[in-house]
mmCIF file of C-alpha atoms in Angstrom:
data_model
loop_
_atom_site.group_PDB
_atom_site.id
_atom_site.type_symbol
_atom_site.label_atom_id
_atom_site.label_comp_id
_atom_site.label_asym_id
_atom_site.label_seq_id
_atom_site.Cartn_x
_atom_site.Cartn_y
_atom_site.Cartn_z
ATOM 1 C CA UNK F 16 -103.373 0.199 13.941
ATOM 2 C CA UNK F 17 -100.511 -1.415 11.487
ATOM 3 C CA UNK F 18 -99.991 1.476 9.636
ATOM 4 C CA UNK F 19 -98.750 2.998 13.208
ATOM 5 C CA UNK F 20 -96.489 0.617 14.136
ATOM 6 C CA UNK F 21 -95.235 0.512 10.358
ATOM 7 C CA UNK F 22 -94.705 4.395 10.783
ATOM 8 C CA UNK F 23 -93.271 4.190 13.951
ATOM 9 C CA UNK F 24 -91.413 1.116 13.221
ATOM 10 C CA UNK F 25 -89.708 3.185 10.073
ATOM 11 C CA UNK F 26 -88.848 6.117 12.744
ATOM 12 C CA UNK F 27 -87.243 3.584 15.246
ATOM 13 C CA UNK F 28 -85.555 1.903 12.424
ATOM 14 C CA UNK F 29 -83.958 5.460 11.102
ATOM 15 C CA UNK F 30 -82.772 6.474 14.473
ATOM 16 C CA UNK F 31 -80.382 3.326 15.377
ATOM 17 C CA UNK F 32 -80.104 2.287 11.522
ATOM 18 C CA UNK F 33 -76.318 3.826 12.365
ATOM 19 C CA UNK F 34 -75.530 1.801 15.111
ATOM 20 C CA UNK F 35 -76.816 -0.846 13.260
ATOM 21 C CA UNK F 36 -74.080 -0.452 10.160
ATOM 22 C CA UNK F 37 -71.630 -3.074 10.688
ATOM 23 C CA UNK F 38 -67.966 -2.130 9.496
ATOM 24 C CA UNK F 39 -64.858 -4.507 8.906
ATOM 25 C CA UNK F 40 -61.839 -2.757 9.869
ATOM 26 C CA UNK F 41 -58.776 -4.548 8.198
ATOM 27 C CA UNK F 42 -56.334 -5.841 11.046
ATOM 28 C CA UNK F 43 -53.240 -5.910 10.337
ATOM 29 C CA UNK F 44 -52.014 -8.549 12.165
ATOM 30 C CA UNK F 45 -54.674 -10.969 10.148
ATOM 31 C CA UNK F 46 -52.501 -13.188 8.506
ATOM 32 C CA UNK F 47 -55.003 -13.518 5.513
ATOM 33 C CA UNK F 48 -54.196 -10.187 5.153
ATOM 34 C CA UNK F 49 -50.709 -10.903 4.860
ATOM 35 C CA UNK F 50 -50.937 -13.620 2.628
ATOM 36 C CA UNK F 51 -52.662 -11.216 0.047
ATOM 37 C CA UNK F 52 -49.712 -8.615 0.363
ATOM 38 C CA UNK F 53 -47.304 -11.358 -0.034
ATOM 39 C CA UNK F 54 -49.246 -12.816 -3.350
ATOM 40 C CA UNK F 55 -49.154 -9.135 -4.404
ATOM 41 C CA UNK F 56 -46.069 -8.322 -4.079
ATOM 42 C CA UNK F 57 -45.073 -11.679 -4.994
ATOM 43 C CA UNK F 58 -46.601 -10.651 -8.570
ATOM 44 C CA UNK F 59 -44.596 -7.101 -8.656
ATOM 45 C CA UNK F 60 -41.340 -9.464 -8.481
ATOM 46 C CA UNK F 61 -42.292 -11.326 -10.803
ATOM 47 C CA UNK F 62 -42.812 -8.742 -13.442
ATOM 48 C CA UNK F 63 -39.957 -6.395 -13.065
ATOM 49 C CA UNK F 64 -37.790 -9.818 -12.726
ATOM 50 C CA UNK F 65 -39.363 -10.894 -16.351
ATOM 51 C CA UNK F 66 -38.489 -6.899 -17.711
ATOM 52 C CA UNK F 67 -34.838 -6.719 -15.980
ATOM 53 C CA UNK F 68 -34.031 -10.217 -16.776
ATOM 54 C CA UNK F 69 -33.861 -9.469 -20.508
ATOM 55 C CA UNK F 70 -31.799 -6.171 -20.309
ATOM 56 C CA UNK F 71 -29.034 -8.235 -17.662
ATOM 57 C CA UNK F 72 -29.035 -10.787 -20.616
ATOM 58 C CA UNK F 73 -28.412 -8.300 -22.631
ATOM 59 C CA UNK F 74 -25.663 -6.284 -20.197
ATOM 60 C CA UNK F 75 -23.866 -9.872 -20.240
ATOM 61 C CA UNK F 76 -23.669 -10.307 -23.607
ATOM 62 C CA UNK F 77 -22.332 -7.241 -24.250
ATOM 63 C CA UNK F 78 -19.892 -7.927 -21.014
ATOM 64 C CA UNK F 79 -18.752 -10.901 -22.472
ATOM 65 C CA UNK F 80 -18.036 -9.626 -26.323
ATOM 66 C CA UNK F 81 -16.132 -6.440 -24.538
ATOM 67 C CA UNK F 82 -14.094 -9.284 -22.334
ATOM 68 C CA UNK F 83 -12.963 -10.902 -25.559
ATOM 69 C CA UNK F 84 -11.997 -8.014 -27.634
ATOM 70 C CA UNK F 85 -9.973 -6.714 -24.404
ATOM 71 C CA UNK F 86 -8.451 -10.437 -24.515
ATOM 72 C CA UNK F 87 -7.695 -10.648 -28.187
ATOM 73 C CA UNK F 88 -5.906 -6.774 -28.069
ATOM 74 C CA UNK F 89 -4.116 -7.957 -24.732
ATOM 75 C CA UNK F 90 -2.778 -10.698 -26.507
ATOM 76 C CA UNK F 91 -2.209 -8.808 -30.003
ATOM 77 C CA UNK F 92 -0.079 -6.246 -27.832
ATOM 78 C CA UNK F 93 1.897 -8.928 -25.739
ATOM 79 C CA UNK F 94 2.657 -10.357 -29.001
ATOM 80 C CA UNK F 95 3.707 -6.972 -30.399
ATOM 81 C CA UNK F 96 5.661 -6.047 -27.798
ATOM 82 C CA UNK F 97 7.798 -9.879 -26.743
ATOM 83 C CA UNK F 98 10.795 -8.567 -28.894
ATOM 84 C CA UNK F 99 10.959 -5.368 -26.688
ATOM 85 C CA UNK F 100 10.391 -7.563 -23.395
ATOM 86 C CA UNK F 101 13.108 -9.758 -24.125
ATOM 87 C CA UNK F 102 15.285 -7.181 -24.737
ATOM 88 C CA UNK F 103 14.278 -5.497 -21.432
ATOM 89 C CA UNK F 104 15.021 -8.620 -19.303
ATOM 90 C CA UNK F 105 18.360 -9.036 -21.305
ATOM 91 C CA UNK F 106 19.386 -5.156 -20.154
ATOM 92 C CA UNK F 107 18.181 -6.029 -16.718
ATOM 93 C CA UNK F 108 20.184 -9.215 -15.979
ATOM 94 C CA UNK F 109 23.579 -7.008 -17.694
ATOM 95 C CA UNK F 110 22.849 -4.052 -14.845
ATOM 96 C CA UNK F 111 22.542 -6.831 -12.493
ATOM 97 C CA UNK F 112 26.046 -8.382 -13.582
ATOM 98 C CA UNK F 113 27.248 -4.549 -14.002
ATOM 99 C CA UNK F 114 25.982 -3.745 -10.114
ATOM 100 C CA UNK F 115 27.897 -6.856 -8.311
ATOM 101 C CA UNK F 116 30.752 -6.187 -10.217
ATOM 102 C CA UNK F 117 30.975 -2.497 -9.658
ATOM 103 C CA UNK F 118 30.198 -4.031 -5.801
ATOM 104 C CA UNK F 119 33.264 -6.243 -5.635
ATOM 105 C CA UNK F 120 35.389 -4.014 -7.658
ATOM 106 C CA UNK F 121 34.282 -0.777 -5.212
ATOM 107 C CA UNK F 122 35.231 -3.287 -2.143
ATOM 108 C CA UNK F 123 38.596 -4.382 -3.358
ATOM 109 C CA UNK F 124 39.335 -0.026 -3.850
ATOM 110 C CA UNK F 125 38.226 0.517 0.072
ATOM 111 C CA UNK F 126 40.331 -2.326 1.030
ATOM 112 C CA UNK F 127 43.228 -0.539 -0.736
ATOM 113 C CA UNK F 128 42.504 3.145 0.211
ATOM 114 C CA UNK F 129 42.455 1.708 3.919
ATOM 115 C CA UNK F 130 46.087 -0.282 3.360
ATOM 116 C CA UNK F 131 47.233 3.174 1.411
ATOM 117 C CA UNK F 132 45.822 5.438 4.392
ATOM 118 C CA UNK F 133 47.645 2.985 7.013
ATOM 119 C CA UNK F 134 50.921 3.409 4.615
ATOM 120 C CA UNK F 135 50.936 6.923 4.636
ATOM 121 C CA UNK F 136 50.042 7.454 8.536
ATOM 122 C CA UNK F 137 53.738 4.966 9.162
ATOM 123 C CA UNK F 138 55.587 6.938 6.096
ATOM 124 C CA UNK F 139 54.434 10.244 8.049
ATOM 125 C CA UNK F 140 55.916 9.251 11.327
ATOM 126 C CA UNK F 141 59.184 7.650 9.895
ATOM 127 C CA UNK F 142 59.664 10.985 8.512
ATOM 128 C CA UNK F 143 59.174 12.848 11.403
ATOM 129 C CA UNK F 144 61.625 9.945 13.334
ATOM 130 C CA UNK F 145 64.492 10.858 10.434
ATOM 131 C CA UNK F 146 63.633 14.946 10.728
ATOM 132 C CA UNK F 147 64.184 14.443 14.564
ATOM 133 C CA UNK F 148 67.454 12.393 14.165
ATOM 134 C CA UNK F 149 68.721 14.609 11.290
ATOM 135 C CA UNK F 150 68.663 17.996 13.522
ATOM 136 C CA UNK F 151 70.012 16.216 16.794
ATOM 137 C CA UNK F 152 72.802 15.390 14.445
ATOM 138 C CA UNK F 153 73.135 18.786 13.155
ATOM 139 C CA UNK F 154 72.281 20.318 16.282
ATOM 140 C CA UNK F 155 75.554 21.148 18.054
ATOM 141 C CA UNK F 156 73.937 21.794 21.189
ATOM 142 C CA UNK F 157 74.594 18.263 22.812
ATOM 143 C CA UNK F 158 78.494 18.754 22.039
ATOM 144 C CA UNK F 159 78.574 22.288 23.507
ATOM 145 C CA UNK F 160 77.364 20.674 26.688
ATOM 146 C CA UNK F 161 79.497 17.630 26.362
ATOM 147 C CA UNK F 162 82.782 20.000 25.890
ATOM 148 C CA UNK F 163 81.224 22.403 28.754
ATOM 149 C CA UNK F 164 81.581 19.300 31.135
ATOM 150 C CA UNK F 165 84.926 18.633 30.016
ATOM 151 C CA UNK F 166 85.881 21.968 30.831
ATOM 152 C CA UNK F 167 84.620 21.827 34.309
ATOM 153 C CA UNK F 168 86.116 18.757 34.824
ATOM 154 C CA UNK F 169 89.690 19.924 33.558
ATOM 155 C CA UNK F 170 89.174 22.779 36.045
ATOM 156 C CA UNK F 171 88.205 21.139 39.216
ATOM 157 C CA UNK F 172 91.565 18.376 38.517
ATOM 158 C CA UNK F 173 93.289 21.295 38.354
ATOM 159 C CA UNK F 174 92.302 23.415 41.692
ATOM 160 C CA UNK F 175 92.816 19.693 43.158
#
């Protein structure tokens, strides 16, 4: 009679032998599982941090002996070029002088264009003043009148 339940037994045992599997599913909100991702990628830093650390040395080194070479030529150049800079100041402060001078000279010519216009302008109409006494002088008119009244007046003393 064992050998039956043994074979039975076996059949029972194949039939709910899936059910039976037990299977972990990872959760991801188990924080053990997050500490392990951390730790990994915790490692990954670490490495490319020990392979990019020695090529940035090396980037500033090379940073730093390019910085110095631009320094020494900057200075080689400013040194080179003082005489010229000197020079350059000295022509700047002489058009400086030369610009407020040609300034107060240009203001001083206004002044006496204006006084010269103003001149002028009363010369004109003295001119005109003389022109107009000169041809009532001239101008016989007025005594042609004067000896036309005359004449009138001789005549009415005499029909009086």
């Amino acid at each position: 009679a064992l050998p039956i339940y043994v074979a039975e037994w076996n059949l029972e045992v194949e039939r709910v032998l899936p059910q039976l599997k037990v299977t972990i599913k990872t959760d991801n909100k188990d924080w053990r599982v997050h500490v392990d991702q951390m730790h990994q990628h915790k490692d990954g830093i670490e490495a490319a941090l020990k392979e990019t650390k020695g090529y940035l040395d090396k980037l500033q080194n090379e940073i730093g002996k390019t910085l110095e070479k631009v320094g020494s030529r900057e200075k080689y150049i400013n040194n080179q070029l003082e005489p010229f800079v000197q020079e350059y100041r000295a022509a700047q402060a002489q058009l400086s002088e030369a610009k407020e001078q040609y300034q107060h000279g240009s203001g001083g010519v206004t002044e006496r264009t204006r006084i010269l216009s103003e001149i002028t302008e009363e010369l004109e109409k003295i001119k005109q003043e003389m022109e107009d006494k000169g041809s009532s002088m001239t101008d016989g008119a007025p005594l042609v009148k004067i000896k036309q009244a005359l004449t009138k007046i001789k005549q009415g003393d005499r029909k009086s």
